[in-house]
Amino acid sequence: MTEGNSRPDWDEYFMDIASLVARRSTCQRRKVGALLVKERRILATGYNGAPTGLRHCLEIGCLREQLQIPSGERHELCRGLHAEQNAIIQAALHGVGIAGATLYCTNHPCVICAKMIINAGIVSVVNLDGYSDKLAAEILGEAGIQVKTL
């Protein structure tokens, strides 16, 4: 917050919105929200959950829980898409260019999302919480993508 008043700065403002988006998540393990922003304008949002038209884990249970798969491992054994993936897909679906955008996400991206972020032309990531994926942090750094944790 800026000193002397309760008005949030831009990063806080957009992260508050990403946190609200996360409330739509249908994941039983971790609720994540993402927001793509360019020139202080929201381009797309996303939260983690099953693809459109498929039953959500809230309805049928979590395969990863059933198989006791630790967080950050075996991403392919999940019905859901990550919030970052859904935000990028929503932008593509609606013809919204995201090159040069900033991704606001309630969690640090995993390595799969990091690779998508790089190829989508996203230039910076702002997140609230870390994520135990050192390779993701390394490749974002190598690609010159600025990462900031609030």
Short mmCIF file of C-alpha atoms in Angstrom, two decimals:
data_model
loop_
_atom_site.label_atom_id
_atom_site.label_comp_id
_atom_site.label_asym_id
_atom_site.label_seq_id
_atom_site.Cartn_x
_atom_site.Cartn_y
_atom_site.Cartn_z
CA MET A 1 0.00 0.00 0.00
CA THR A 2 1.16 3.49 -0.63
CA GLU A 3 2.13 5.42 2.45
CA GLY A 4 -0.57 7.63 3.94
CA ASN A 5 -3.58 5.90 2.41
CA SER A 6 -5.09 2.49 1.85
CA ARG A 7 -4.92 2.60 -1.94
CA PRO A 8 -3.02 -0.47 -3.22
CA ASP A 9 -0.17 -0.11 -5.68
CA TRP A 10 -0.60 -1.76 -9.09
CA ASP A 11 1.04 -5.05 -8.12
CA GLU A 12 -1.16 -5.36 -5.03
CA TYR A 13 -4.25 -4.42 -7.05
CA PHE A 14 -3.67 -7.05 -9.73
CA MET A 15 -2.63 -9.69 -7.19
CA ASP A 16 -5.83 -9.08 -5.25
CA ILE A 17 -7.75 -9.79 -8.45
CA ALA A 18 -5.68 -12.96 -9.10
CA SER A 19 -6.51 -14.09 -5.55
CA LEU A 20 -10.21 -13.55 -6.24
CA VAL A 21 -9.91 -15.53 -9.50
CA ALA A 22 -8.32 -18.39 -7.51
CA ARG A 23 -11.57 -18.77 -5.59
CA ARG A 24 -13.13 -20.23 -8.78
CA SER A 25 -10.62 -23.10 -8.76
CA THR A 26 -11.99 -26.62 -8.64
CA CYS A 27 -8.73 -28.19 -7.47
CA GLN A 28 -8.89 -29.93 -4.11
CA ARG A 29 -5.16 -29.51 -3.41
CA ARG A 30 -4.28 -25.93 -4.32
CA LYS A 31 -6.40 -23.02 -5.50
CA VAL A 32 -4.44 -20.87 -7.95
CA GLY A 33 -5.47 -17.78 -9.88
CA ALA A 34 -3.67 -16.03 -12.73
CA LEU A 35 -4.07 -12.74 -14.55
CA LEU A 36 -2.39 -11.48 -17.71
CA VAL A 37 -1.88 -7.71 -17.70
CA LYS A 38 -0.41 -5.31 -20.23
CA GLU A 39 -0.24 -1.54 -19.87
CA ARG A 40 -2.31 -1.82 -16.66
CA ARG A 41 -5.14 -3.54 -18.52
CA ILE A 42 -6.37 -7.05 -17.78
CA LEU A 43 -6.11 -9.24 -20.89
CA ALA A 44 -7.21 -12.64 -19.55
CA THR A 45 -7.70 -14.60 -16.35
CA GLY A 46 -7.39 -18.26 -15.44
CA TYR A 47 -7.73 -20.62 -12.52
CA ASN A 48 -6.79 -24.26 -12.13
CA GLY A 49 -9.40 -26.85 -12.98
CA ALA A 50 -10.58 -29.42 -15.52
CA PRO A 51 -11.01 -28.48 -19.19
CA THR A 52 -14.36 -27.08 -20.30
CA GLY A 53 -17.08 -29.72 -20.33
CA LEU A 54 -15.20 -32.25 -18.20
CA ARG A 55 -16.12 -33.14 -14.64
CA HIS A 56 -14.08 -31.40 -11.99
CA CYS A 57 -12.12 -33.01 -9.18
CA LEU A 58 -14.60 -31.46 -6.74
CA GLU A 59 -17.17 -33.80 -8.30
CA ILE A 60 -15.18 -36.99 -8.85
CA GLY A 61 -12.20 -36.72 -6.50
CA CYS A 62 -8.52 -36.06 -7.02
CA LEU A 63 -6.53 -38.73 -8.85
CA ARG A 64 -3.27 -37.31 -7.50
CA GLU A 65 -4.56 -37.62 -3.92
CA GLN A 66 -5.73 -41.16 -4.57
CA LEU A 67 -2.30 -42.10 -5.93
CA GLN A 68 -0.51 -40.14 -3.17
CA ILE A 69 1.54 -38.12 -5.66
CA PRO A 70 3.54 -35.33 -3.97
CA SER A 71 2.99 -31.72 -5.02
CA GLY A 72 5.17 -30.70 -7.95
CA GLU A 73 5.54 -34.21 -9.38
CA ARG A 74 3.86 -36.09 -12.24
CA HIS A 75 1.84 -33.15 -13.57
CA GLU A 76 0.48 -35.34 -16.35
CA LEU A 77 -1.55 -37.33 -13.80
CA CYS A 78 -4.08 -34.57 -13.25
CA ARG A 79 -7.41 -33.73 -14.89
CA GLY A 80 -6.83 -30.03 -14.43
CA LEU A 81 -5.02 -27.30 -16.26
CA HIS A 82 -2.93 -24.83 -14.31
CA ALA A 83 -4.17 -21.26 -13.85
CA GLU A 84 -1.34 -19.90 -16.01
CA GLN A 85 -2.21 -22.33 -18.80
CA ASN A 86 -5.88 -21.37 -18.65
CA ALA A 87 -5.07 -17.64 -18.82
CA ILE A 88 -2.83 -18.17 -21.87
CA ILE A 89 -5.45 -20.41 -23.52
CA GLN A 90 -8.25 -17.91 -22.84
CA ALA A 91 -6.23 -15.15 -24.49
CA ALA A 92 -5.56 -17.36 -27.53
CA LEU A 93 -9.21 -18.48 -27.74
CA HIS A 94 -10.37 -14.87 -27.88
CA GLY A 95 -7.57 -13.56 -30.11
CA VAL A 96 -5.91 -11.43 -27.45
CA GLY A 97 -2.19 -10.86 -27.95
CA ILE A 98 -0.20 -11.33 -24.75
CA ALA A 99 3.37 -10.72 -25.93
CA GLY A 100 4.91 -8.20 -23.56
CA ALA A 101 2.41 -8.93 -20.77
CA THR A 102 2.98 -9.51 -17.08
CA LEU A 103 1.58 -12.63 -15.44
CA TYR A 104 0.19 -12.19 -11.94
CA CYS A 105 -0.20 -15.56 -10.27
CA THR A 106 -0.93 -16.60 -6.72
CA ASN A 107 1.83 -19.24 -6.97
CA HIS A 108 5.20 -19.39 -8.71
CA PRO A 109 4.81 -21.24 -12.03
CA CYS A 110 5.87 -24.87 -12.44
CA VAL A 111 8.37 -25.81 -15.15
CA ILE A 112 5.63 -26.71 -17.66
CA CYS A 113 3.98 -23.31 -17.22
CA ALA A 114 7.37 -21.58 -17.26
CA LYS A 115 8.04 -22.96 -20.73
CA MET A 116 4.62 -21.75 -21.93
CA ILE A 117 5.24 -18.32 -20.38
CA ILE A 118 8.54 -18.02 -22.25
CA ASN A 119 7.08 -19.01 -25.62
CA ALA A 120 3.99 -16.80 -25.15
CA GLY A 121 6.23 -13.74 -24.92
CA ILE A 122 5.31 -12.88 -21.33
CA VAL A 123 8.04 -10.62 -19.95
CA SER A 124 7.53 -10.74 -16.20
CA VAL A 125 5.87 -12.77 -13.46
CA VAL A 126 4.58 -11.50 -10.13
CA ASN A 127 3.59 -14.13 -7.58
CA LEU A 128 2.63 -14.47 -3.93
CA ASP A 129 3.93 -17.90 -2.97
CA GLY A 130 6.94 -19.89 -4.00
CA TYR A 131 6.80 -23.34 -5.52
CA SER A 132 9.34 -26.10 -5.09
CA ASP A 133 10.37 -26.22 -8.75
CA LYS A 134 13.96 -25.04 -9.07
CA LEU A 135 14.09 -25.80 -12.80
CA ALA A 136 11.17 -23.41 -13.41
CA ALA A 137 13.02 -20.60 -11.64
CA GLU A 138 16.22 -21.40 -13.54
CA ILE A 139 14.68 -21.36 -17.01
CA LEU A 140 12.65 -18.21 -16.34
CA GLY A 141 15.91 -16.56 -15.27
CA GLU A 142 17.77 -17.89 -18.29
CA ALA A 143 15.03 -16.51 -20.55
CA GLY A 144 15.39 -13.09 -18.94
CA ILE A 145 11.91 -13.09 -17.47
CA GLN A 146 11.77 -10.96 -14.35
CA VAL A 147 10.15 -12.75 -11.38
CA LYS A 148 8.95 -10.82 -8.35
CA THR A 149 7.45 -12.30 -5.18
CA LEU A 150 5.18 -10.00 -3.20
#
